[in-house]
Structures are given as structure tokens and as C-alpha cells.
mmCIF file of C-alpha atoms (C1' of nucleotides) in Angstrom:
data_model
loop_
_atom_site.group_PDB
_atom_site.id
_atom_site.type_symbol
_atom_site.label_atom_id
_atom_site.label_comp_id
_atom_site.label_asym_id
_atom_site.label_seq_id
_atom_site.Cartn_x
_atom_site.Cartn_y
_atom_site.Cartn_z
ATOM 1 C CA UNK A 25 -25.643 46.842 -28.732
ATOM 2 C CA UNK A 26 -23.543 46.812 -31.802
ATOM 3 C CA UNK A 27 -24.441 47.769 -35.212
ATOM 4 C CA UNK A 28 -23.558 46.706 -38.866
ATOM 5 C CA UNK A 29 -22.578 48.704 -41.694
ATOM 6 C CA UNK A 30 -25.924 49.356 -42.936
ATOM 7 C CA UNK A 31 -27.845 49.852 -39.332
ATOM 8 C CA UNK A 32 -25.114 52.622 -38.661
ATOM 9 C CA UNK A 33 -25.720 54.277 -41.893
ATOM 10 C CA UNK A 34 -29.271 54.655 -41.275
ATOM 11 C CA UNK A 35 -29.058 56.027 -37.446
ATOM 12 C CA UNK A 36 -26.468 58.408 -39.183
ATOM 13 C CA UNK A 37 -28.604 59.100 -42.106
ATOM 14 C CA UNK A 38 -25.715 58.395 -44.569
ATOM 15 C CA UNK A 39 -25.202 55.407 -47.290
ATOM 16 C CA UNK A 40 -23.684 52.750 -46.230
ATOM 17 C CA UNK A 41 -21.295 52.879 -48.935
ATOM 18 C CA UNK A 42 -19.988 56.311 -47.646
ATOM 19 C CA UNK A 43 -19.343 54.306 -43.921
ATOM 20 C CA UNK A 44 -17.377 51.841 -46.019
ATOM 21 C CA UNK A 45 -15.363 54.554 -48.380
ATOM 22 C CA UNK A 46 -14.756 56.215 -45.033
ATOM 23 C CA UNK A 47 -13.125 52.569 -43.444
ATOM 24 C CA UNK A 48 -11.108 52.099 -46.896
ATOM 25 C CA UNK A 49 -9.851 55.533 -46.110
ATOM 26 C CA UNK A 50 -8.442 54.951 -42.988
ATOM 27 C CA UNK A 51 -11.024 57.431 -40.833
ATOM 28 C CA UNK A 52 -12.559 54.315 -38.956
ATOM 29 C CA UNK A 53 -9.441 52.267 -37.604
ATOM 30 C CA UNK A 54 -11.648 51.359 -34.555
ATOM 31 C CA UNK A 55 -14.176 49.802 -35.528
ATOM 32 C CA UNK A 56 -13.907 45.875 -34.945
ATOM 33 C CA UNK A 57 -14.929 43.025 -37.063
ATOM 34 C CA UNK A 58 -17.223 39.708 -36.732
ATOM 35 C CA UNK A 59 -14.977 36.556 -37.027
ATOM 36 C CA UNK A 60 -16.612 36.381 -40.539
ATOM 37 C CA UNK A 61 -15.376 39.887 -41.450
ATOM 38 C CA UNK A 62 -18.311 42.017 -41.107
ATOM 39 C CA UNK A 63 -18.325 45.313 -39.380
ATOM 40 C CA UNK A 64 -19.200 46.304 -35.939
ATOM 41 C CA UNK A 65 -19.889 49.231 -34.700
ATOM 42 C CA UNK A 66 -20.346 49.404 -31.309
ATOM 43 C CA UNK A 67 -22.641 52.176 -29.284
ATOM 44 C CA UNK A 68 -19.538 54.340 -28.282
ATOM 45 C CA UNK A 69 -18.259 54.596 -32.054
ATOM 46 C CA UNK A 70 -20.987 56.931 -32.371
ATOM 47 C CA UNK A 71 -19.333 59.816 -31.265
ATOM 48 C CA UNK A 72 -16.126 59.213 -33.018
ATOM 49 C CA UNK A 73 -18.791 58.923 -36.348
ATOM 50 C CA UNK A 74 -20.119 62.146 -35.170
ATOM 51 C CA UNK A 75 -17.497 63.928 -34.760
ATOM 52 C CA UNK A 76 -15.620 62.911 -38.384
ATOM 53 C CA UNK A 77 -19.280 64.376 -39.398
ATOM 54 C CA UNK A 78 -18.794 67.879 -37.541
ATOM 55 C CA UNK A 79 -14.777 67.920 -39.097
ATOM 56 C CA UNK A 80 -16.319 67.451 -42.613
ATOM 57 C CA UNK A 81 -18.940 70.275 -42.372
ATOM 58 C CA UNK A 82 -16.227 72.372 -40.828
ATOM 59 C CA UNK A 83 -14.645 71.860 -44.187
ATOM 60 C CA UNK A 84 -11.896 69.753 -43.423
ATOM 61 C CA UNK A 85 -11.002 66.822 -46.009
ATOM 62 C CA UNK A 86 -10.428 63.376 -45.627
ATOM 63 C CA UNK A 87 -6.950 63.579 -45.329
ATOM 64 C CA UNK A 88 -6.816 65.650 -42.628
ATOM 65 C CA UNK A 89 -9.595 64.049 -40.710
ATOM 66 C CA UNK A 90 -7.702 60.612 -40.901
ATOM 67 C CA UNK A 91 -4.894 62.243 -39.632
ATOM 68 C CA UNK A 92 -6.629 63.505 -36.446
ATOM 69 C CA UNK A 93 -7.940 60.257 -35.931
ATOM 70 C CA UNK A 94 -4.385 58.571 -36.140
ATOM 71 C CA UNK A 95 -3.261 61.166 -33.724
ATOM 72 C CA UNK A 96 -5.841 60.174 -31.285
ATOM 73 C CA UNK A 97 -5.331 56.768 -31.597
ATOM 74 C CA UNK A 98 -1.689 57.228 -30.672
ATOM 75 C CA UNK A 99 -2.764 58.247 -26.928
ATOM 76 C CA UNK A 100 -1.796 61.304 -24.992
ATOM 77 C CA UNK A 101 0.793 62.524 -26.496
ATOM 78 C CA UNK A 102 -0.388 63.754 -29.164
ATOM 79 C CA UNK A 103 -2.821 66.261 -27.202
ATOM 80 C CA UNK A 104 -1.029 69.385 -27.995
ATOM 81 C CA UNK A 105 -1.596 68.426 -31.213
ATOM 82 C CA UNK A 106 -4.835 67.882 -31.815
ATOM 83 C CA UNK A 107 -5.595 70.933 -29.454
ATOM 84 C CA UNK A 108 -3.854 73.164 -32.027
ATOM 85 C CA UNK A 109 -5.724 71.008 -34.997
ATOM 86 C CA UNK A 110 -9.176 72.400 -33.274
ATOM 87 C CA UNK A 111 -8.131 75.901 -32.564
ATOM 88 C CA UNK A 112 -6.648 76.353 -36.309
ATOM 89 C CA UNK A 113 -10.943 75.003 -37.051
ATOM 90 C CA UNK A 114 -11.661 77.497 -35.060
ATOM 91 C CA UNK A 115 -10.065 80.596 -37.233
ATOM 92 C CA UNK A 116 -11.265 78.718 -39.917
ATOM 93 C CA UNK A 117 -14.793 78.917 -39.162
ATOM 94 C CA UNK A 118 -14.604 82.315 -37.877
ATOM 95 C CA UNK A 119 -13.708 83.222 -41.189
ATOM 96 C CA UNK A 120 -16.171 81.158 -43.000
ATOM 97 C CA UNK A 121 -19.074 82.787 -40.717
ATOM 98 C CA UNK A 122 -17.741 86.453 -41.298
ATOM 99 C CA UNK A 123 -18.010 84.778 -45.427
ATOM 100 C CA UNK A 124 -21.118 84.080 -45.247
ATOM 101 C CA UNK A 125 -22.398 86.964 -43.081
ATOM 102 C CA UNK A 126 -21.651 88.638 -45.869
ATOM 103 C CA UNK A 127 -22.955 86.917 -48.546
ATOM 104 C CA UNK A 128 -26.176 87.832 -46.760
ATOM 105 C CA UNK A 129 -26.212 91.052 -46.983
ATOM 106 C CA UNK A 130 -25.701 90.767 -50.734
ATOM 107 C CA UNK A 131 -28.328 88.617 -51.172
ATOM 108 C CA UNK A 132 -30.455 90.695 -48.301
ATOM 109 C CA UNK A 133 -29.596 93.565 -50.975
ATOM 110 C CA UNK A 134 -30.708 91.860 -54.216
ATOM 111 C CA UNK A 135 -34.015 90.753 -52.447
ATOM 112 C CA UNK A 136 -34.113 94.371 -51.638
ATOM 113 C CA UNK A 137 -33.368 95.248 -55.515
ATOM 114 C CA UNK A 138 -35.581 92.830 -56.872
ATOM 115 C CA UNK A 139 -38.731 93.906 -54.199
ATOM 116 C CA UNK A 140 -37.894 97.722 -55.441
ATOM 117 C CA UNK A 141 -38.017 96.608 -59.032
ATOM 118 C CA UNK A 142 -41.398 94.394 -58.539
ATOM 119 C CA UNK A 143 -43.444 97.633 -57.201
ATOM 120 C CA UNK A 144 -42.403 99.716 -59.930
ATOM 121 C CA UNK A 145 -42.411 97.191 -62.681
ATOM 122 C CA UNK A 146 -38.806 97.610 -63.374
ATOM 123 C CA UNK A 147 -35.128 97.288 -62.588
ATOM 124 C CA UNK A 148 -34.442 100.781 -63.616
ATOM 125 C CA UNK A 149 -36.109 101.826 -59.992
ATOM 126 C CA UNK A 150 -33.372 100.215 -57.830
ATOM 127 C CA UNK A 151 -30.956 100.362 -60.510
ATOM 128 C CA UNK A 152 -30.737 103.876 -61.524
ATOM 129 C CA UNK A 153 -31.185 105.155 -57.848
ATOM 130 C CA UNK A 154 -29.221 107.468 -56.224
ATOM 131 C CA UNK A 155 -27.149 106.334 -53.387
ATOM 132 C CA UNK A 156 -29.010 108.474 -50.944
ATOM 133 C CA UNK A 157 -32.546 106.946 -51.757
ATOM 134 C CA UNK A 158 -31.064 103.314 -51.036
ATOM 135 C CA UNK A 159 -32.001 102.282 -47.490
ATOM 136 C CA UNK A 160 -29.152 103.051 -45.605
ATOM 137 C CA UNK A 161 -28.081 99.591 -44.531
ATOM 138 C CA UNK A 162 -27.395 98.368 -48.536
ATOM 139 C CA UNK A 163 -25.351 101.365 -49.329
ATOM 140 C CA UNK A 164 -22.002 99.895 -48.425
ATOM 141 C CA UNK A 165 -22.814 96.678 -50.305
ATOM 142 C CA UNK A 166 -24.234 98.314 -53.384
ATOM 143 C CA UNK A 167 -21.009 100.479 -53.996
ATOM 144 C CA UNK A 168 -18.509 97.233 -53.284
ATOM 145 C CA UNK A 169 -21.044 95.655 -55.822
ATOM 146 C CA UNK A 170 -20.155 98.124 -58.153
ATOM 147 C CA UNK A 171 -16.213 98.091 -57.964
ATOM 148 C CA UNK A 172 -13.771 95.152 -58.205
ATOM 149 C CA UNK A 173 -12.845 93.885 -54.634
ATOM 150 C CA UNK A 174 -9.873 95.984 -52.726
ATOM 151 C CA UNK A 175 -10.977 98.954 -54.686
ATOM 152 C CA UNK A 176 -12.026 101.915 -52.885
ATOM 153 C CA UNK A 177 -15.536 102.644 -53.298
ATOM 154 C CA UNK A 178 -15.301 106.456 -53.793
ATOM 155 C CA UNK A 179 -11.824 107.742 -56.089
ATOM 156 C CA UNK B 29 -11.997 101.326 -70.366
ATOM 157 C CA UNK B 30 -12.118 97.980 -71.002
ATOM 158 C CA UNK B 31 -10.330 94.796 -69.917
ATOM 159 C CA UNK B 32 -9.137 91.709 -71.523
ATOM 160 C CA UNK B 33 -9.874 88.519 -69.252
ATOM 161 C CA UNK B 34 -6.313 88.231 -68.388
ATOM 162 C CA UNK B 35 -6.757 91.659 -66.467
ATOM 163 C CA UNK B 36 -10.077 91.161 -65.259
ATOM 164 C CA UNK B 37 -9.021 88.081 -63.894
ATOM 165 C CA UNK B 38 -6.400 89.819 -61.958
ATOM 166 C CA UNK B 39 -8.558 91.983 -60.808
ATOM 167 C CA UNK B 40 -10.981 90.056 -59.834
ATOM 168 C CA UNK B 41 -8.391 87.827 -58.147
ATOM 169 C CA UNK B 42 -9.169 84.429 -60.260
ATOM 170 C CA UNK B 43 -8.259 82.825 -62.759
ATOM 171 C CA UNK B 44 -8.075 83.874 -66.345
ATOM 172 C CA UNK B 45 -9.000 80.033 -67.175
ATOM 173 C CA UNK B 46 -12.128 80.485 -64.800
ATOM 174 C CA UNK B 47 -13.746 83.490 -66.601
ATOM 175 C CA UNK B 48 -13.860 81.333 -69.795
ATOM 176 C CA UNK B 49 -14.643 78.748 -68.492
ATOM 177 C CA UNK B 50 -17.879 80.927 -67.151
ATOM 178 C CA UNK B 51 -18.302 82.280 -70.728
ATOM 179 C CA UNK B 52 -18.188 78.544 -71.764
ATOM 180 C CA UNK B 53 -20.463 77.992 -69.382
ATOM 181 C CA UNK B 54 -23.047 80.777 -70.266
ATOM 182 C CA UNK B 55 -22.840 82.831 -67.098
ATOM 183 C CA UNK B 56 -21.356 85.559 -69.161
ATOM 184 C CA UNK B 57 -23.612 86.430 -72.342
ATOM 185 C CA UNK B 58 -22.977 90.191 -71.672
ATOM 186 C CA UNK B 59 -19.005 89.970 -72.623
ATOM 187 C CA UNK B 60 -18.420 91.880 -75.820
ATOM 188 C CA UNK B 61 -16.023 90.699 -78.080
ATOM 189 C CA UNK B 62 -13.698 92.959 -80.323
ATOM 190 C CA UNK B 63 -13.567 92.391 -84.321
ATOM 191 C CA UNK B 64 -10.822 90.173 -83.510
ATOM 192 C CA UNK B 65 -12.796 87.675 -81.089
ATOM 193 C CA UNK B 66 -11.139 89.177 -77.960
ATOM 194 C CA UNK B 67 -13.326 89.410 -74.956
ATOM 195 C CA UNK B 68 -13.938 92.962 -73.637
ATOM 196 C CA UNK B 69 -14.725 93.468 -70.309
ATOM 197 C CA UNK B 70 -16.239 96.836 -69.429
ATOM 198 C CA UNK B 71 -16.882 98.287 -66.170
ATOM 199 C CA UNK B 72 -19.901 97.683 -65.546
ATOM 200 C CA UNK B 73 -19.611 93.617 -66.113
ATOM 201 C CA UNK B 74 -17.782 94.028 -62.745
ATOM 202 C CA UNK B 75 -21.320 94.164 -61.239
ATOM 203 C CA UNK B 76 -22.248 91.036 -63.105
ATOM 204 C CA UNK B 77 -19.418 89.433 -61.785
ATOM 205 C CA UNK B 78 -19.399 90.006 -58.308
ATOM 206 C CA UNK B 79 -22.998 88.530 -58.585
ATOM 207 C CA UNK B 80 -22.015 85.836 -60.164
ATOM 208 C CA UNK B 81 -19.394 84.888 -57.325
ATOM 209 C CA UNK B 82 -21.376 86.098 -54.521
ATOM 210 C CA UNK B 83 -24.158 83.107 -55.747
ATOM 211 C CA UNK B 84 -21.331 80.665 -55.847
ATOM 212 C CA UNK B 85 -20.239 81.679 -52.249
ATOM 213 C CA UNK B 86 -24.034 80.827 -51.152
ATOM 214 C CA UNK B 87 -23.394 77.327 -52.714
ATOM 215 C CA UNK B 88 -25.808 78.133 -55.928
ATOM 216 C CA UNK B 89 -24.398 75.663 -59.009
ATOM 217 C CA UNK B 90 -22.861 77.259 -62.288
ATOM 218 C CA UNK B 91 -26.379 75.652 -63.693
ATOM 219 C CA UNK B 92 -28.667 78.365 -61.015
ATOM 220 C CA UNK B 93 -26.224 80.626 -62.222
ATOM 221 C CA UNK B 94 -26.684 80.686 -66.011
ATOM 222 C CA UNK B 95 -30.851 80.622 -64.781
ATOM 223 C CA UNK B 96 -30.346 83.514 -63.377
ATOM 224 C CA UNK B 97 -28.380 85.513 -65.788
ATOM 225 C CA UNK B 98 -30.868 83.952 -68.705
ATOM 226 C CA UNK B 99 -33.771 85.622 -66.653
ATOM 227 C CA UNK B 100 -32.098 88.876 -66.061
ATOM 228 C CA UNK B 101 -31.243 89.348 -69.688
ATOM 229 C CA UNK B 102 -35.095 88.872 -70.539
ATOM 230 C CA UNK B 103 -35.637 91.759 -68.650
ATOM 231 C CA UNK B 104 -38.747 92.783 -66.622
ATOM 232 C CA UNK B 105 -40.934 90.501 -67.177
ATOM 233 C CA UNK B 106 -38.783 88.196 -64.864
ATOM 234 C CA UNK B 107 -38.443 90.634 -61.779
ATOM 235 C CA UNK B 108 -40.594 87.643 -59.567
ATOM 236 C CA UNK B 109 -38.991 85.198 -60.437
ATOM 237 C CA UNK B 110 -35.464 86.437 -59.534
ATOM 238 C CA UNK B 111 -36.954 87.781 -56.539
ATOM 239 C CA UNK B 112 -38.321 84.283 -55.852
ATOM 240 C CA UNK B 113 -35.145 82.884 -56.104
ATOM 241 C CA UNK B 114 -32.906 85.976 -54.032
ATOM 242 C CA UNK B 115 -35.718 85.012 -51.229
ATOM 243 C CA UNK B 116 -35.189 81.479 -51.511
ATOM 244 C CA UNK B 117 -30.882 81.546 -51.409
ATOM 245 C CA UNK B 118 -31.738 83.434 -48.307
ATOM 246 C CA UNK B 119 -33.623 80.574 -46.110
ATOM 247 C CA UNK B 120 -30.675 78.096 -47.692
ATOM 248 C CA UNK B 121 -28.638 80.933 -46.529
ATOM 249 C CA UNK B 122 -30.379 81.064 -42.965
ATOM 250 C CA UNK B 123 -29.654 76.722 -42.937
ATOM 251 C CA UNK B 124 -26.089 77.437 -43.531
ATOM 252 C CA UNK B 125 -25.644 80.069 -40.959
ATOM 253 C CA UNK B 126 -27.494 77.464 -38.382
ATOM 254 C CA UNK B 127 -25.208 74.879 -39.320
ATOM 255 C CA UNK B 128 -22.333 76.815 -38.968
ATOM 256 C CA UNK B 129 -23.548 78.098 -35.841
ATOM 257 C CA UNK B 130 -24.097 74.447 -34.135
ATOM 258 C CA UNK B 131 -20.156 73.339 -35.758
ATOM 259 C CA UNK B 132 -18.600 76.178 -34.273
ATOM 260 C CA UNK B 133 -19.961 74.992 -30.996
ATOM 261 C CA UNK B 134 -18.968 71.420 -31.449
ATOM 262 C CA UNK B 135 -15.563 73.142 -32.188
ATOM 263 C CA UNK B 136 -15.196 75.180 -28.874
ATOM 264 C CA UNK B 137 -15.995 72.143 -27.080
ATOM 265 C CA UNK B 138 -13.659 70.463 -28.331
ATOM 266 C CA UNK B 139 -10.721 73.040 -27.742
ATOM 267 C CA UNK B 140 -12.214 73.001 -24.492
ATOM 268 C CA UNK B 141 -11.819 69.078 -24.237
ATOM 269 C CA UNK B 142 -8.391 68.905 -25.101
ATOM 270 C CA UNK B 143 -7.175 72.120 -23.235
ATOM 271 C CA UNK B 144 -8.600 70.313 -20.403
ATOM 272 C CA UNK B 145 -6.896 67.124 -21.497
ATOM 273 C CA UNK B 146 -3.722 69.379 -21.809
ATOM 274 C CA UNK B 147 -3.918 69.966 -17.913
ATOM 275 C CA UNK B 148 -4.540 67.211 -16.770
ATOM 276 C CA UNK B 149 -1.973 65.113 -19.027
ATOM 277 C CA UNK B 150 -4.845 62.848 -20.522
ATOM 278 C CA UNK B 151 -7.932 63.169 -22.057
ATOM 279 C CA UNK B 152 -9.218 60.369 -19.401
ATOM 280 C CA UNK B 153 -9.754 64.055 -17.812
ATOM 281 C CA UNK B 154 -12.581 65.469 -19.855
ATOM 282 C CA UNK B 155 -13.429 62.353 -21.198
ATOM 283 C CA UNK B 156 -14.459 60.414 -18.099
ATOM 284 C CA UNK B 157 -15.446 64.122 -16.348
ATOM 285 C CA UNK B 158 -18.812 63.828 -14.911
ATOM 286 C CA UNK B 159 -21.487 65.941 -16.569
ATOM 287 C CA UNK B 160 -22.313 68.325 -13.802
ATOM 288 C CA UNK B 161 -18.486 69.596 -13.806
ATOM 289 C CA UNK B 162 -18.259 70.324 -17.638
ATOM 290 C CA UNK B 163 -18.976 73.705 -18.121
ATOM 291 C CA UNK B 164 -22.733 74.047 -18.263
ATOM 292 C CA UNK B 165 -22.582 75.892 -22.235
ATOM 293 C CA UNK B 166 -21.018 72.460 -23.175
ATOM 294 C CA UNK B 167 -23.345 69.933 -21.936
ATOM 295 C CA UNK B 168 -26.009 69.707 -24.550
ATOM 296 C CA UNK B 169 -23.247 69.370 -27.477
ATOM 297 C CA UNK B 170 -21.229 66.574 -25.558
ATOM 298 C CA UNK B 171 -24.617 64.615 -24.735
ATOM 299 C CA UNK B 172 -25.416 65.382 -28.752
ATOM 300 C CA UNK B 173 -21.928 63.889 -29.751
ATOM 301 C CA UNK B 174 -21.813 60.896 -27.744
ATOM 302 C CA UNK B 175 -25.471 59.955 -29.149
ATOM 303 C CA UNK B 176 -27.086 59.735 -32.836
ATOM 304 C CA UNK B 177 -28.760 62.514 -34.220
ATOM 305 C CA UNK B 178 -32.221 62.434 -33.711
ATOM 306 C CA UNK B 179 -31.669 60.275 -30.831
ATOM 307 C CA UNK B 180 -32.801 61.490 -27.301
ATOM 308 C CA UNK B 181 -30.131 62.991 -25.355
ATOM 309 C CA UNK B 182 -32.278 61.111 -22.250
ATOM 310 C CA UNK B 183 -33.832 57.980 -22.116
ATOM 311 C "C1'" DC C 29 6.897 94.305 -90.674
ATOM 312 C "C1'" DT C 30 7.777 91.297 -87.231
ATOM 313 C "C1'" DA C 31 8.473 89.287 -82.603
ATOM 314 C "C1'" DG C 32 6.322 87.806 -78.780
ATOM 315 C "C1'" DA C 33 2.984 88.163 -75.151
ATOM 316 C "C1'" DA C 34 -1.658 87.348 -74.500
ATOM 317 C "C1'" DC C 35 -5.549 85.982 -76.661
ATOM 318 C "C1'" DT C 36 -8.749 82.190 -79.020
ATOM 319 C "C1'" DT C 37 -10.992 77.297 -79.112
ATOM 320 C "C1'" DG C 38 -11.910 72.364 -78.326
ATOM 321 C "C1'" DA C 39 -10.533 68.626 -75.967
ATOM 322 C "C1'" DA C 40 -8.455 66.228 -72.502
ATOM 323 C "C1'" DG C 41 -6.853 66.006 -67.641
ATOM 324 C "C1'" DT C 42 -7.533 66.771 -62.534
ATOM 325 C "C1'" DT C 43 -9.475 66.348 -57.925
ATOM 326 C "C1'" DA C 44 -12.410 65.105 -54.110
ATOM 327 C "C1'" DA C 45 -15.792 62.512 -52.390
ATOM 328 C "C1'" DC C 46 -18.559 59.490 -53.217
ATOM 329 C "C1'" DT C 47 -21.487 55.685 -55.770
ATOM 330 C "C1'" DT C 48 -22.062 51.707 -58.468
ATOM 331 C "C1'" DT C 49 -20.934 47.260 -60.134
ATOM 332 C "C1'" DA C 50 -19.462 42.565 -60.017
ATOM 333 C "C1'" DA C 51 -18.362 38.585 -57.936
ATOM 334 C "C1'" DG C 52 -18.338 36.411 -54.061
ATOM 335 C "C1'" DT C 53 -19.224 35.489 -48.534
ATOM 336 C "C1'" DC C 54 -21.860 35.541 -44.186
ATOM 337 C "C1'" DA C 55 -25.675 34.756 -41.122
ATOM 338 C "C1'" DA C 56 -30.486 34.214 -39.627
ATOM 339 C "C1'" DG C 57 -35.038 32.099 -40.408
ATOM 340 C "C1'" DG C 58 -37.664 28.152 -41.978
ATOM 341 C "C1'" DC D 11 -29.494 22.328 -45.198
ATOM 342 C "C1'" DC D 12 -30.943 26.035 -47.920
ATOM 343 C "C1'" DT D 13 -32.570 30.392 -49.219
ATOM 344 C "C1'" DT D 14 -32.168 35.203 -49.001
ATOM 345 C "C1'" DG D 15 -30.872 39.644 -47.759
ATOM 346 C "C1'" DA D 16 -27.072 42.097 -46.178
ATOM 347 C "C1'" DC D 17 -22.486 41.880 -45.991
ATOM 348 C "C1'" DT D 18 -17.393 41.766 -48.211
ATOM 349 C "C1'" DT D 19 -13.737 43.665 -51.654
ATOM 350 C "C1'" DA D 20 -11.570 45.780 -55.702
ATOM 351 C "C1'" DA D 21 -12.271 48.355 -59.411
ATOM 352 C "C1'" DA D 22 -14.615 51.276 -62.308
ATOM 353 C "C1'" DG D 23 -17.897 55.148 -62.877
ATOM 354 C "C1'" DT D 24 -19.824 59.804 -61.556
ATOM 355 C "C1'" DT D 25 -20.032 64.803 -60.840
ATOM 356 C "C1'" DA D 26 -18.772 69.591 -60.460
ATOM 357 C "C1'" DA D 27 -15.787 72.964 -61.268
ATOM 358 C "C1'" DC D 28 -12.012 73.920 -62.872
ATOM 359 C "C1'" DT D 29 -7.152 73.570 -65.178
ATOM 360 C "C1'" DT D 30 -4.064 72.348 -68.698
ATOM 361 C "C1'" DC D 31 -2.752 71.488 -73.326
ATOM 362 C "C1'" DA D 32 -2.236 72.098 -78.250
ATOM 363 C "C1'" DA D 33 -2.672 74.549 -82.176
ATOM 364 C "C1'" DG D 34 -3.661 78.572 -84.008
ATOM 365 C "C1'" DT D 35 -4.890 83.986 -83.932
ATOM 366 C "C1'" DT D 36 -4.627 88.849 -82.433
ATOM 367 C "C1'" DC D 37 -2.636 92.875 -80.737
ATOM 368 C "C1'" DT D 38 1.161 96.019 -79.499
ATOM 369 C "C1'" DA D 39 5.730 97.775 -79.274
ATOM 370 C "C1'" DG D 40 9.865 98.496 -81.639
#
DNA sequence: CTAGAACTTGAAGTTAACTTTAAGTCAAGG
DNA sequence: CCTTGACTTAAAGTTAACTTCAAGTTCTAG
């Protein structure tokens, strides 16, 4: 079974015109043409498609997708390589998760805030709150709130 | 004491272009300005502004932004609605962390493929390995990968 | 009082990742 | 054979979030 340009897009759920930026960019070196020119994507180009789409939610750019994609095209020896391409990811996201687990609990605390402020009818509630009355799991977060980042919370 | 955006940029650890650019922008309405036009940041504005980039680090637009700091400057009449939209940053929130969840796992297979590869001398190794002998937490990604999504794994 | 560093503004420039447009080509059904 | 919808390319346009530039102003130290 092979695929055009447009059929790919849609079992992908992108635009076609993203598969084609995506060729012009050098990220899909594999896929094979008709003798007329047209594109064909064939069933196992799937998971080359799939994973340029994990790399790209992992935050990587073009650039250095294409260039993992020229390394595997280049065979074996370039394994080392592209095993120390995937473990840099790998620190990468670990430090995008601990990011965003964090961003949580800010907004955890503003929904927090905001439910404090809707029973009394105003900000001052939460606002104007001493550190002890704050539920124990926002007091870290309020105080770094409250000070520019790297600053110690209590001088 | 005060700051001028040059030092409240360096505290803040961004740019002293950014910060105007925010104040362009209309994320920073609070900024007083001395007789001479300067901006004057005071302490508390610190507060403001680690909202402000804690919103951007959940992916909110400089647009939800300003929405947000319109709403809180009309005061308490707009508690629900900010509340509304805390709760709703946390299921987009909740999306991201799933997301990030699922490419960290299509990462770790993938240092497991080419470690594998790295053994062996060849990625014919994993690549060609039957299912039953990759390790059974990698299965369901490399059955996801080597399919479209929304496709079944089985047919 | 003055030099110069840091501030001000509006406008233009940058970057990444697409998307759209225009002009033309391919291929499948009737 | 012909129509028609999907394909092709190169080039231009879009968007967000800044950054840089140019010309002028303010503040602070000597």
C-alpha cells in the first residue's frame, strides 16, 4: 500500500503542505517518487513520519531533526551518534517535565487563590493571609512568588 | 526600593528589551513611571511578573496574558472569571504533562533501540528483534511507532 | 554644569515553522 | 481524448514573540 502526499497527511492528521515543507527541508530523503514525480509514501515510512513527530514535540527543530535523519541514513556507523542524540532528549525532557511540574503548582496555587477569593468575595482573603493560614502545600510557591528567582525566600 | 527595567531585567534574568516590549504589549499597566517617563519597578510588581512568566511557561499567548491582567485590575468583580481561566490552564496543563509523559517514553525506547544497536553493531538488531524479546515496557510504543495514530496496533 | 550610561519611543528587522498562491503537471474515470 | 481533482514547484505571505536601531531624553557622578 503506498500513499500520496495528501492520503499521508490525513492518516497523520497534518496538512499536506507541512509533509511537503518537511521534504523541501530535507527530513524525508526516503520517500520515493512516481515516474511522474509525485510522492510515495510507502506503509513503513510511517514510523520514520512518526518519529520526526515525537523529535518535534520533544522540542527539537528542524535542523536538528534532518540531521538525525542524515545520520541514519548513513548506516551503522553513525549509532553512537544518534544514541547520544536520544540520551541528550532525554535530559532535555527531564528538565522540561521538572518545568512544567512546576508550573503546576503555581497554577494549582492561583486556582487555590482565586477559590479563597470567590468564597469571601475578595482577593484581600488569600492575598493578605498569613503564611501559616495558607494550606501547607502552596507555602513554598507563594513566597518564591513573592521574590525574584534565586532569591532566598526568608532574609 | 525601586528598579529601573534595566535592573529588573537582570533580576529577573531577561531581557531589558522584553519588559517593554510587555509594557508595549499591555501586560504591565501597574509600572509607575517617574516625572521623567522612567519606568519604576517596585517590589511588589515582582509578583506580577513571575505571573506573567509562569502563564507563558504553560503556553498562554501575550494576548491571555493582557486578559488576565485587564481582569485583575478590575478587581473583584472578576474573581470567576480568573478562576475559570487558572482551572482551565490546568486541564491544558494536565494535556501537556500527558504528552510529555507518552514522548519521554518514545525517547527511552529509543535509547534503548540504539544501545541495543550499539551491541550488536547494527540496528538490524533491535530493528528486526522479534516482539516477544523487546523488553515488555517497550512493546506498546514500538507497535504505536511503526503504525498511524489512531490506527490499531492489531488487525 | 557636563559627560556618559541608561533610559525613552516608534519603527523596522529577525526567526522558525508553516501556509498560501500561482502556474503548471499528472492520473483516473467517463 | 478530455475533464477534474490532486499533485508539482518556487516564491511570497503569515504569525508570535522578541530584538535591534535610530534619534532623542533623563539621571547621576564628578
Amino acid at each position: 500500500m503506498v500513499y500520496t502526499v495528501g492520503e499521508m497527511a490525513k492518516l497523520l492528521g497534518v496538512a499536506a503542505s507541512t509533509l511537503r515543507y518537511y521534504d523541501k527541508e530535507g527530513l524525508l530523503p526516503f520517500v520515493e517518487r512516481s515516474s511522474g514525480g509525485i510522492r510515495m509514501f510507502r506503509e513503513s515510512d510511517i514510523e520514520w513520519l512518526q518519529v520526526i513527530g515525537c523529535m518535534k514535540k520533544a522540542g527539537m527543530s528542524i535542523k536538528d531533526i534532518r540531521q538525525y535523519i542524515e545520520m541514519a541514513l548513513q548506516g551503522d556507523d553513525t549509532i553512537d551518534l544518534r544514541l547520544a542524540m536520544f540520551q541528550r532528549q532525554q535530559e532535555v525532557l527531564k528538565q522540561q517535565m521538572a518545568e512544567l511540574q512546576h508550573t503546576m503548582e503555581m497554577v494549582d496555587y492561583k486556582c487555590w487563590y482565586y477559590e479563597t477569593a470567590k468564597e469571601a468575595g475578595t482577593v484581600d482573603a488569600p492575598q493578605k493571609m498569613e503564611l501559616a493560614e495558607v494550606p501547607e502545600r502552596f507555602r513554598k510557591i507563594r513566597q518564591e512568588l513573592r521574590t525574584a528567582p534565586g532569591t532566598a525566600a526568608t532574609i
